[in-house]
Amino acid sequence: MLAERFARAASVAALHADAVDREGRFPAEAVAALKAERLLGLQIPRQFGGEGSGLTDIAEGCFALGQSCSAAAMVFAMHHIKVSSLVSHGLDSAWHCRLMERIAGEQLLVASSTTEAGIGGDLRNSLCAVEAEGATFALGKDASVISYGAQADLILATARRNAEAATSDQVLVALMADQITLERTSTWDTLGMRGTCSDGFRLEARGVPVEQILPKPFAEIAAQSMLAASHLLWSSVWFGIASYAVDRARVFVQAEARKRQGQVPPTALRLAELSNALQAMKATLVSALRRFEDAQGNADLLDSLAFSVMLNNLKTTASDMAVDIVQRALGIVGLAGYKNGTPFSLGRPLRDVLSAPLMIGNDRILANTAKLLLVQKSAGQLMSA
Amino acid sequence: MVSPEAIRNILARNEALAPIAGEISEDENLFDKGLDSFGSVQLMLALEEHFDVEFPDHLLSRKSFSTIRSIRETVSSLVQAEAA
Ligand SMILES: Cc1cc2nc3c(=O)[nH]c(=O)nc-3n(C[C@H](O)[C@H](O)[C@H](O)COP(=O)(O)OP(=O)(O)OC[C@H]3O[C@@H](n4cnc5c(N)ncnc54)[C@H](O)[C@@H]3O)c2cc1C
């Protein structure tokens, strides 16, 4: 059963989560467990040796891991966001089909390079450009953040189509670890999400066959698979972190209740509010996942403004709610949560979840939504996007 | 029927498309020619204003605005629906 495989990987992740955080190191044990459970190839179609899983299955994994080790959960999410782009847009390319076979067979780990010095979180613009020389190309990128760049087996990177192309005329290229050099330009010594090892690099690729460029324009890949996968899977990780915090608060309140039987502890009221907030967050996430699953095969709907607005709203709402929920859980647990090394410690989850509103800044996303709302019309039905 | 020239005149107001608006064929993909998501929203607004129509939500997708031909078809269907 998939849930059991996730649970086994999550229990390994939990065991090492504190050390991963403290040392700011890659969650190697958790990723080894994910590979041992064959979870890195889940989304790959069956004909290429995968299991043909949809994003909802992957979201369950992000949620399970998010409760154990945020960094391992985010690595799993980011890997599958990249794989979803391959599965949605690589089927027409023999090279990418072979790559999918290798990801499933060898459990290869895929990283992402969109962020660039001078561009920041503006996914849809690049400065660096593919420079084709006959059947091969070269690419140099000031990649200011690549999570687990040093540990990944391959990196999917955005770049302008060629040296003359506009900054928004981008392609997505697959670069195998042995085809590139990565020179570390900054170290990921952060408040939280420390185990994602999201260092900055100067990425140099040379002599890469042009068939490794995904045939679809990145604009389409971003709109049709990456935006949805990112917001749905990131939010699932954040929901896992928030759920863990609420669990800690509940256990704490229940222990209080056992000590003073016959009385409802004052913190129980705060717990009731918190369960309310967690349910609202879950509803936002689950309805977005359902809408996404229902829209599969309906390119017009997936491409519509209303759908983009819905996904943008999911990201900003889920990220803000997750921070709020973890903070309020800490308020219930009190000092036992503020201290490290207690059964109620919430320092690590709080520091981790603070990255959520910054991971593609919420204001950047709101500004984008604001533009879309200039033409969007009201929804006709309760159950429509 | 809405003419391709009417659409080209509106495309010419877009920063990225202005220099080439006259040469874009009816079936060339405007997004490949440099139209970005904000540009497409501006284009939708300009078309609504010019033709006095409102695009319903289900027509607000990349596909409806990806070529001059698809824009003509989308706008024409709305203009006819208004007249009927
Ligand atoms: C845990 C983690 C892992 C990551 N992993 C990767 C990775 O593997 N690969 C990768 O490529 N990137 C990665 N990133 C980077 C991420 O994708 C974004 O690029 C990054 O979060 C943007 O950071 P910034 O605040 O420097 O950037 P900017 O995007 O430059 O934003 C700076 C500030 O300006 C605001 N702002 C920007 N534009 C607007 C606007 N139009 N209107 C209003 N306000 C605006 C933003 O909200 C923000 O507050 C990761 C980030 C995190 C937190």
Coordinates of C-alpha atoms and ligand atoms in Angstrom, one line a residue:
Chain A
M1 CA 0.0 0.0 0.0
L2 CA 1.2 3.5 -0.9
A3 CA 0.3 4.9 2.5
E4 CA 2.5 2.4 4.2
R5 CA 5.4 3.1 2.0
F6 CA 5.1 6.8 2.7
A7 CA 4.8 6.0 6.5
R8 CA 7.9 4.0 6.5
A9 CA 9.9 6.7 4.7
A10 CA 8.4 9.3 7.0
S11 CA 9.5 7.5 10.1
V12 CA 13.1 7.4 8.8
A13 CA 12.8 11.1 8.0
A14 CA 11.5 11.9 11.6
L15 CA 14.4 10.0 13.2
H16 CA 17.0 12.3 11.5
A17 CA 15.0 15.6 11.2
D18 CA 16.7 17.3 14.2
A19 CA 20.2 16.5 13.0
V20 CA 19.4 17.5 9.5
D21 CA 18.2 20.9 10.8
R22 CA 21.0 21.4 13.3
E23 CA 23.8 20.5 10.9
G24 CA 22.1 22.1 7.8
R25 CA 22.7 18.9 5.9
F26 CA 20.9 17.0 3.2
P27 CA 18.3 14.5 4.6
A28 CA 20.3 11.6 3.1
E29 CA 18.7 8.9 5.2
A30 CA 15.2 10.0 4.3
V31 CA 16.0 10.3 0.6
A32 CA 17.6 6.8 0.7
A33 CA 14.4 5.5 2.3
L34 CA 12.3 7.2 -0.5
K35 CA 14.5 5.4 -3.0
A36 CA 14.3 2.1 -1.2
E37 CA 10.4 2.4 -1.2
R38 CA 10.7 3.3 -5.0
L39 CA 8.8 6.6 -4.4
L40 CA 10.8 8.8 -6.7
G41 CA 9.3 7.2 -9.8
L42 CA 5.7 7.2 -8.7
Q43 CA 4.4 9.7 -11.3
I44 CA 6.3 8.1 -14.3
P45 CA 3.9 6.3 -16.7
R46 CA 3.8 2.5 -16.3
Q47 CA 5.2 1.9 -19.8
F48 CA 8.4 3.6 -18.5
G49 CA 8.6 1.6 -15.3
G50 CA 6.8 3.9 -13.0
E51 CA 3.4 3.7 -11.3
G52 CA 1.4 6.4 -13.2
S53 CA 0.4 8.1 -9.9
G54 CA -1.4 11.5 -10.0
L55 CA -0.6 14.6 -8.0
T56 CA -3.1 13.6 -5.2
D57 CA -1.0 10.5 -4.4
I58 CA 2.2 12.6 -4.3
A59 CA 0.4 15.2 -2.1
E60 CA -0.3 12.4 0.4
G61 CA 3.4 11.7 0.5
C62 CA 4.3 15.4 1.0
F63 CA 1.8 15.6 3.8
A64 CA 3.2 12.4 5.5
L65 CA 6.8 13.6 5.2
G66 CA 5.9 17.2 6.2
Q67 CA 4.8 16.0 9.6
S68 CA 8.2 14.4 10.1
C69 CA 10.9 16.4 8.4
S70 CA 10.0 19.6 6.4
A71 CA 13.3 19.5 4.5
A72 CA 12.8 15.9 3.3
A73 CA 9.2 16.7 2.4
M74 CA 10.2 19.7 0.4
V75 CA 12.9 17.7 -1.4
F76 CA 10.3 15.1 -2.3
A77 CA 7.8 17.8 -3.4
M78 CA 10.4 19.6 -5.6
H79 CA 11.5 16.4 -7.2
H80 CA 8.0 15.5 -8.1
I81 CA 7.2 19.0 -9.4
K82 CA 10.0 18.6 -11.9
V83 CA 8.9 15.0 -12.8
S84 CA 5.3 16.3 -13.4
S85 CA 6.7 18.7 -16.1
L86 CA 8.5 15.7 -17.7
V87 CA 5.4 13.6 -17.6
S88 CA 3.1 16.3 -19.0
H89 CA 5.5 17.7 -21.7
G90 CA 8.2 15.1 -22.4
L91 CA 6.2 12.3 -23.9
D92 CA 6.8 13.5 -27.5
S93 CA 10.6 13.4 -27.0
A94 CA 12.5 10.1 -27.2
W95 CA 15.3 11.5 -25.1
H96 CA 12.9 12.5 -22.3
C97 CA 11.1 9.2 -22.4
R98 CA 14.4 7.4 -21.9
L99 CA 15.1 9.9 -19.0
M100 CA 11.7 9.0 -17.4
E101 CA 12.7 5.3 -17.6
R102 CA 16.0 6.0 -15.9
I103 CA 14.3 8.1 -13.1
A104 CA 12.0 5.2 -12.3
G105 CA 14.6 2.5 -12.8
E106 CA 17.5 4.1 -11.0
Q107 CA 15.4 6.3 -8.7
L108 CA 17.2 9.5 -9.9
L109 CA 16.7 12.7 -7.9
V110 CA 15.7 15.7 -10.0
A111 CA 16.4 19.3 -8.9
S112 CA 15.2 22.7 -10.2
S113 CA 16.9 25.8 -11.3
T114 CA 14.6 28.7 -12.1
T115 CA 15.8 31.4 -9.7
E116 CA 18.6 33.5 -11.2
A117 CA 20.7 36.4 -9.9
G118 CA 19.0 39.6 -11.2
I119 CA 15.7 37.9 -11.7
G120 CA 14.7 36.5 -8.3
G121 CA 11.5 34.5 -8.0
D122 CA 10.1 35.7 -11.4
L123 CA 9.8 32.2 -12.9
R124 CA 8.8 33.5 -16.3
N125 CA 11.9 35.5 -17.1
S126 CA 15.5 34.4 -17.6
L127 CA 18.7 36.2 -18.4
C128 CA 20.9 33.2 -19.2
A129 CA 20.5 31.7 -22.7
V130 CA 20.9 28.4 -24.5
E131 CA 23.8 28.8 -27.0
A132 CA 23.5 26.1 -29.6
E133 CA 26.5 25.0 -31.6
G134 CA 25.3 22.4 -34.1
A135 CA 23.8 19.4 -32.4
T136 CA 24.9 20.5 -28.9
F137 CA 24.5 23.6 -26.7
A138 CA 26.2 25.4 -23.9
L139 CA 24.6 27.2 -20.9
G140 CA 26.0 29.3 -18.1
K141 CA 23.6 30.4 -15.3
D142 CA 24.0 32.4 -12.1
A143 CA 21.6 30.1 -10.2
S144 CA 21.3 31.9 -6.9
V145 CA 19.2 29.0 -5.3
I146 CA 19.2 25.3 -6.3
S147 CA 17.9 23.1 -3.5
Y148 CA 20.1 19.9 -3.2
G149 CA 21.9 21.0 -6.3
A150 CA 25.0 19.2 -5.2
Q151 CA 23.1 16.0 -4.4
A152 CA 20.8 15.8 -7.5
D153 CA 21.3 13.4 -10.3
L154 CA 20.0 16.0 -12.8
I155 CA 18.8 19.6 -12.8
L156 CA 15.9 21.0 -14.9
A157 CA 16.9 24.6 -15.7
T158 CA 15.1 27.5 -17.4
A159 CA 16.9 29.7 -19.9
R160 CA 16.1 31.9 -22.8
R161 CA 15.7 30.0 -26.1
N162 CA 18.8 31.6 -27.6
A163 CA 21.0 34.6 -27.2
E164 CA 18.6 36.9 -29.1
A165 CA 15.4 35.8 -27.4
A166 CA 13.3 38.0 -25.2
T167 CA 13.7 37.3 -21.4
S168 CA 10.2 35.6 -21.4
D169 CA 10.9 33.4 -24.4
Q170 CA 12.2 30.5 -22.3
V171 CA 12.9 26.8 -22.6
L172 CA 13.4 24.1 -20.0
V173 CA 16.5 21.9 -20.3
A174 CA 17.5 18.7 -18.6
L175 CA 21.1 18.7 -17.4
M176 CA 22.7 15.5 -16.1
A177 CA 25.0 15.9 -13.1
D178 CA 28.0 14.6 -15.2
Q179 CA 27.3 17.2 -17.9
I180 CA 27.7 20.2 -15.7
T181 CA 30.0 21.9 -13.3
L182 CA 28.6 23.6 -10.2
E183 CA 30.7 26.2 -8.5
R184 CA 29.2 27.2 -5.1
T185 CA 28.6 30.9 -4.9
S186 CA 26.6 31.1 -1.7
T187 CA 25.8 28.8 1.3
W188 CA 22.3 28.1 2.5
D189 CA 22.8 29.0 6.2
T190 CA 19.2 29.9 6.9
L191 CA 16.6 30.2 9.6
G192 CA 14.7 27.1 8.5
M193 CA 14.4 24.5 5.7
R194 CA 18.1 24.1 6.3
G195 CA 18.2 20.5 5.0
T196 CA 17.1 21.5 1.5
C197 CA 20.7 22.7 1.1
S198 CA 19.5 25.4 -1.3
D199 CA 23.0 26.8 -2.1
G200 CA 23.7 29.3 -4.9
F201 CA 25.8 28.1 -7.8
R202 CA 27.5 29.1 -11.0
L203 CA 26.2 26.4 -13.3
E204 CA 28.2 25.7 -16.5
A205 CA 27.1 23.1 -19.1
R206 CA 28.9 22.4 -22.4
G207 CA 28.4 20.0 -25.2
V208 CA 24.9 19.0 -24.2
P209 CA 22.8 17.4 -27.0
V210 CA 20.0 19.7 -28.1
E211 CA 17.5 16.9 -27.7
Q212 CA 17.7 17.5 -24.0
I213 CA 15.8 20.8 -24.4
L214 CA 12.1 20.0 -23.8
P215 CA 10.2 20.6 -27.0
K216 CA 7.4 22.7 -25.5
P217 CA 8.0 26.5 -24.7
F218 CA 8.5 26.9 -21.0
A219 CA 5.5 29.3 -20.9
E220 CA 3.3 26.4 -21.6
I221 CA 5.1 24.1 -19.2
A222 CA 4.8 26.7 -16.4
A223 CA 1.1 27.3 -17.1
Q224 CA 0.0 23.7 -17.6
S225 CA 2.0 21.7 -15.1
M226 CA 4.5 23.5 -13.0
L227 CA 2.3 26.2 -11.5
A228 CA -0.3 23.6 -10.4
A229 CA 2.2 21.1 -9.2
S230 CA 4.2 23.6 -7.2
H231 CA 1.3 25.2 -5.4
L232 CA -0.4 21.9 -4.7
L233 CA 2.6 20.0 -3.5
W234 CA 4.2 22.9 -1.5
S235 CA 0.9 23.5 0.2
S236 CA 0.7 19.8 1.1
V237 CA 4.1 20.0 2.7
W238 CA 3.0 23.1 4.7
F239 CA -0.2 21.4 5.7
G240 CA 1.9 18.5 7.0
I241 CA 4.0 21.0 9.1
A242 CA 0.8 22.7 10.4
S243 CA -0.8 19.4 11.2
Y244 CA 2.2 18.2 13.2
A245 CA 2.1 21.4 15.3
V246 CA -1.6 21.0 16.0
D247 CA -1.0 17.4 17.0
R248 CA 1.6 18.6 19.5
A249 CA -0.9 21.1 20.9
R250 CA -3.6 18.5 21.2
V251 CA -1.4 16.1 23.1
F252 CA -0.4 18.9 25.4
V253 CA -3.9 20.0 26.1
Q254 CA -5.0 16.4 26.7
A255 CA -2.2 15.8 29.1
E256 CA -3.4 18.9 31.0
A257 CA -6.9 17.6 31.1
R258 CA -5.8 14.3 32.5
K259 CA -3.9 16.1 35.3
R260 CA -7.0 18.1 36.3
Q261 CA -9.9 15.8 35.7
G262 CA -13.3 17.4 35.8
Q263 CA -12.0 20.7 34.4
V264 CA -11.6 21.8 30.8
P265 CA -8.1 23.3 30.5
P266 CA -8.2 27.0 29.4
T267 CA -5.9 26.1 26.5
A268 CA -8.7 23.8 25.1
L269 CA -10.5 26.8 23.8
R270 CA -7.4 27.9 21.8
L271 CA -7.1 24.3 20.6
A272 CA -10.7 24.4 19.3
E273 CA -9.9 27.6 17.4
L274 CA -6.8 26.0 16.0
S275 CA -8.7 22.9 14.8
N276 CA -11.0 25.3 13.1
A277 CA -8.1 26.9 11.3
L278 CA -6.5 23.6 10.3
Q279 CA -9.8 22.4 8.9
A280 CA -10.1 25.6 6.8
M281 CA -6.6 25.1 5.5
K282 CA -7.3 21.5 4.7
A283 CA -10.5 22.4 2.8
T284 CA -8.6 25.0 0.7
L285 CA -6.0 22.4 -0.2
V286 CA -8.2 19.4 -0.8
S287 CA -10.7 21.4 -3.0
A288 CA -7.7 22.6 -5.1
L289 CA -6.4 19.1 -5.4
R290 CA -9.9 17.8 -6.4
R291 CA -10.3 20.6 -9.0
F292 CA -7.0 19.8 -10.4
E293 CA -7.8 16.1 -10.7
D294 CA -11.2 16.9 -12.2
A295 CA -9.6 19.2 -14.8
Q296 CA -7.1 16.5 -16.1
G297 CA -7.4 16.2 -19.8
N298 CA -9.3 19.5 -20.1
A299 CA -6.5 21.7 -21.4
D300 CA -8.8 24.7 -21.8
L301 CA -9.8 24.6 -18.1
L302 CA -6.2 24.1 -16.9
D303 CA -5.2 27.0 -19.0
S304 CA -7.9 29.4 -18.0
L305 CA -7.4 32.5 -15.9
A306 CA -9.9 31.3 -13.3
F307 CA -7.7 28.2 -12.7
S308 CA -4.6 30.3 -12.3
V309 CA -6.3 32.6 -9.9
M310 CA -7.5 29.5 -7.9
L311 CA -3.9 28.1 -7.7
N312 CA -2.4 31.5 -6.8
N313 CA -4.9 31.9 -4.0
L314 CA -4.1 28.4 -2.7
K315 CA -0.4 29.3 -2.4
T316 CA -0.9 32.6 -0.7
T317 CA -3.6 31.3 1.6
A318 CA -2.0 28.0 2.6
S319 CA 1.4 29.6 3.2
D320 CA 0.0 32.3 5.5
M321 CA -2.3 29.9 7.3
A322 CA 0.5 27.4 7.9
V323 CA 2.6 30.1 9.6
D324 CA -0.3 31.3 11.7
I325 CA -1.3 27.8 12.8
V326 CA 2.2 26.8 13.9
Q327 CA 2.5 30.0 15.8
R328 CA -0.8 29.5 17.6
A329 CA 0.1 25.9 18.4
L330 CA 3.3 27.3 20.1
G331 CA 1.1 29.7 22.1
I332 CA -0.9 26.7 23.4
V333 CA 2.1 24.6 24.3
G334 CA 4.1 27.5 25.7
L335 CA 7.6 27.1 26.9
A336 CA 7.6 23.3 26.3
G337 CA 7.3 24.2 22.7
Y338 CA 9.8 27.0 22.7
K339 CA 12.5 24.8 24.2
N340 CA 14.4 22.4 21.9
G341 CA 14.5 18.7 22.8
T342 CA 11.1 18.3 24.5
P343 CA 8.3 16.1 23.1
F344 CA 6.5 19.4 22.3
S345 CA 9.3 21.4 20.7
L346 CA 8.0 23.6 17.9
G347 CA 11.1 25.6 17.1
R348 CA 12.1 23.6 14.0
P349 CA 8.6 23.4 12.4
L350 CA 8.1 27.2 13.1
R351 CA 11.4 28.1 11.5
D352 CA 10.7 25.8 8.5
V353 CA 7.2 27.1 7.9
L354 CA 8.3 30.7 7.9
S355 CA 9.8 30.0 4.4
A356 CA 6.3 29.4 3.0
P357 CA 5.3 33.0 2.3
L358 CA 8.7 33.8 0.9
M359 CA 9.0 30.8 -1.4
I360 CA 8.0 32.9 -4.5
G361 CA 7.0 35.9 -2.4
N362 CA 3.3 36.1 -1.7
D363 CA 3.3 39.8 -2.8
R364 CA 4.7 38.7 -6.2
I365 CA 1.9 36.2 -6.5
L366 CA -0.8 38.6 -5.4
A367 CA 0.5 41.2 -7.9
N368 CA 0.1 38.5 -10.6
T369 CA -3.4 37.6 -9.4
A370 CA -4.3 41.3 -9.3
K371 CA -3.6 41.5 -13.1
L372 CA -5.7 38.4 -13.8
L373 CA -8.6 39.9 -11.9
L374 CA -8.8 42.8 -14.3
V375 CA -10.7 40.5 -16.7
Q376 CA -11.8 37.5 -14.8
K377 CA -15.6 37.1 -14.5
S378 CA -17.6 35.7 -11.6
A379 CA -17.9 31.9 -11.2
G380 CA -21.3 30.6 -12.3
Q381 CA -21.6 27.6 -9.9
L382 CA -20.7 26.7 -6.3
M383 CA -18.7 23.7 -7.5
S384 CA -16.8 25.5 -10.3
A385 CA -13.3 26.8 -10.2
Chain B
M1 CA -17.2 39.3 -39.2
V2 CA -14.3 41.0 -37.3
S3 CA -11.5 41.8 -39.7
P4 CA -7.9 40.7 -39.1
E5 CA -6.9 44.4 -39.5
A6 CA -9.0 45.4 -36.5
I7 CA -7.3 42.8 -34.4
R8 CA -3.8 43.9 -35.7
N9 CA -4.6 47.5 -34.8
I10 CA -5.2 46.4 -31.2
L11 CA -2.1 44.2 -31.1
A12 CA -0.1 47.2 -32.2
R13 CA -0.8 48.7 -28.8
N14 CA 1.1 45.9 -27.1
E15 CA 4.7 46.8 -26.4
A16 CA 6.2 43.5 -27.4
L17 CA 4.0 43.1 -30.5
A18 CA 3.9 46.7 -31.7
P19 CA 6.9 46.5 -34.1
I20 CA 5.6 43.3 -35.8
A21 CA 1.8 43.6 -35.5
G22 CA 1.4 44.3 -39.2
E23 CA 3.4 41.2 -40.3
I24 CA 1.9 38.6 -37.9
S25 CA 0.0 36.0 -39.9
E26 CA -3.4 34.9 -38.8
D27 CA -2.2 31.6 -37.5
E28 CA 1.1 32.5 -35.9
N29 CA 1.2 32.0 -32.1
L30 CA 1.2 35.4 -30.4
F31 CA 2.8 34.0 -27.2
D32 CA 5.7 32.8 -29.4
K33 CA 6.0 36.3 -30.7
G34 CA 6.5 37.8 -27.2
L35 CA 3.0 38.2 -25.8
D36 CA 3.2 37.5 -22.0
S37 CA 0.5 36.9 -19.5
F38 CA 0.1 40.5 -18.6
G39 CA 0.1 41.5 -22.2
S40 CA -2.7 39.0 -22.9
V41 CA -4.8 40.5 -20.0
Q42 CA -4.3 43.9 -21.5
L43 CA -5.2 42.6 -24.9
M44 CA -8.4 41.1 -23.5
L45 CA -9.3 44.4 -21.9
A46 CA -8.7 46.3 -25.1
L47 CA -10.8 43.9 -27.2
E48 CA -13.7 44.1 -24.6
E49 CA -13.5 47.9 -24.8
H50 CA -13.2 48.1 -28.6
F51 CA -15.9 45.5 -29.6
D52 CA -18.1 46.3 -26.6
V53 CA -18.2 42.6 -25.5
E54 CA -17.4 40.7 -22.3
F55 CA -15.4 37.5 -22.5
P56 CA -17.0 34.9 -20.2
D57 CA -14.7 33.0 -17.9
H58 CA -14.6 29.9 -20.1
L59 CA -13.1 31.9 -23.0
L60 CA -10.4 33.5 -20.9
S61 CA -7.7 31.0 -21.7
R62 CA -4.5 31.1 -23.6
K63 CA -6.0 29.2 -26.5
S64 CA -8.7 31.9 -27.2
F65 CA -6.1 34.6 -27.5
S66 CA -3.2 32.6 -29.0
T67 CA -3.6 33.6 -32.7
I68 CA -5.3 36.4 -34.7
R69 CA -7.7 33.8 -36.1
S70 CA -8.7 32.5 -32.7
I71 CA -9.3 36.0 -31.4
R72 CA -11.4 36.8 -34.5
E73 CA -13.5 33.7 -33.9
T74 CA -13.9 34.3 -30.2
V75 CA -14.9 38.0 -30.7
S76 CA -17.2 37.2 -33.6
S77 CA -19.0 34.6 -31.7
L78 CA -19.7 37.1 -28.9
V79 CA -20.6 39.9 -31.3
Q80 CA -23.1 37.6 -33.1
A81 CA -24.6 36.4 -29.8
E82 CA -25.2 40.1 -28.8
A83 CA -26.9 40.9 -32.1
A84 CA -29.1 37.8 -32.0
Ligands
LIG1 C1 13.1 26.5 0.9 C2 13.3 27.1 -0.5 C3 13.8 26.3 -1.5 C4 14.0 26.9 -2.8 N1 14.5 26.1 -3.8 C5 14.7 26.6 -5.0 C6 15.2 25.7 -6.1 O1 15.4 24.5 -5.9 N2 15.4 26.3 -7.3 C7 15.1 27.6 -7.5 O2 15.3 28.0 -8.7 N3 14.6 28.4 -6.6 C8 14.4 27.9 -5.3 N4 13.9 28.7 -4.3 C9 13.8 30.2 -4.6 C10 12.3 30.5 -4.9 O3 11.9 29.8 -6.0 C11 12.2 32.1 -5.2 O4 13.1 32.4 -6.2 C12 12.6 32.8 -4.0 O5 11.9 32.4 -2.9 C13 12.5 34.3 -4.2 O6 13.3 34.9 -3.3 P1 13.5 36.5 -3.1 O7 12.7 36.9 -1.9 O8 14.9 36.8 -3.1 O9 13.0 37.2 -4.4 P2 12.2 38.1 -5.2 O10 11.3 37.3 -6.1 O11 13.2 39.0 -5.9 O12 11.3 39.0 -4.3 C14 11.8 39.9 -3.3 C15 10.6 40.6 -2.6 O13 9.9 41.4 -3.5 C16 8.5 41.1 -3.6 N5 8.1 41.2 -5.0 C17 8.6 40.8 -6.1 N6 7.9 41.1 -7.2 C18 6.8 41.8 -6.8 C19 5.7 42.4 -7.4 N7 5.6 42.3 -8.7 N8 4.8 43.0 -6.6 C20 5.0 43.1 -5.3 N9 6.0 42.5 -4.6 C21 6.9 41.9 -5.3 C22 8.4 39.7 -3.1 O14 7.2 39.3 -2.6 C23 9.5 39.6 -2.1 O15 9.0 40.1 -0.9 C24 13.7 28.2 -3.0 C25 13.2 29.0 -2.0 C26 13.0 28.5 -0.7 C27 12.5 29.4 0.4

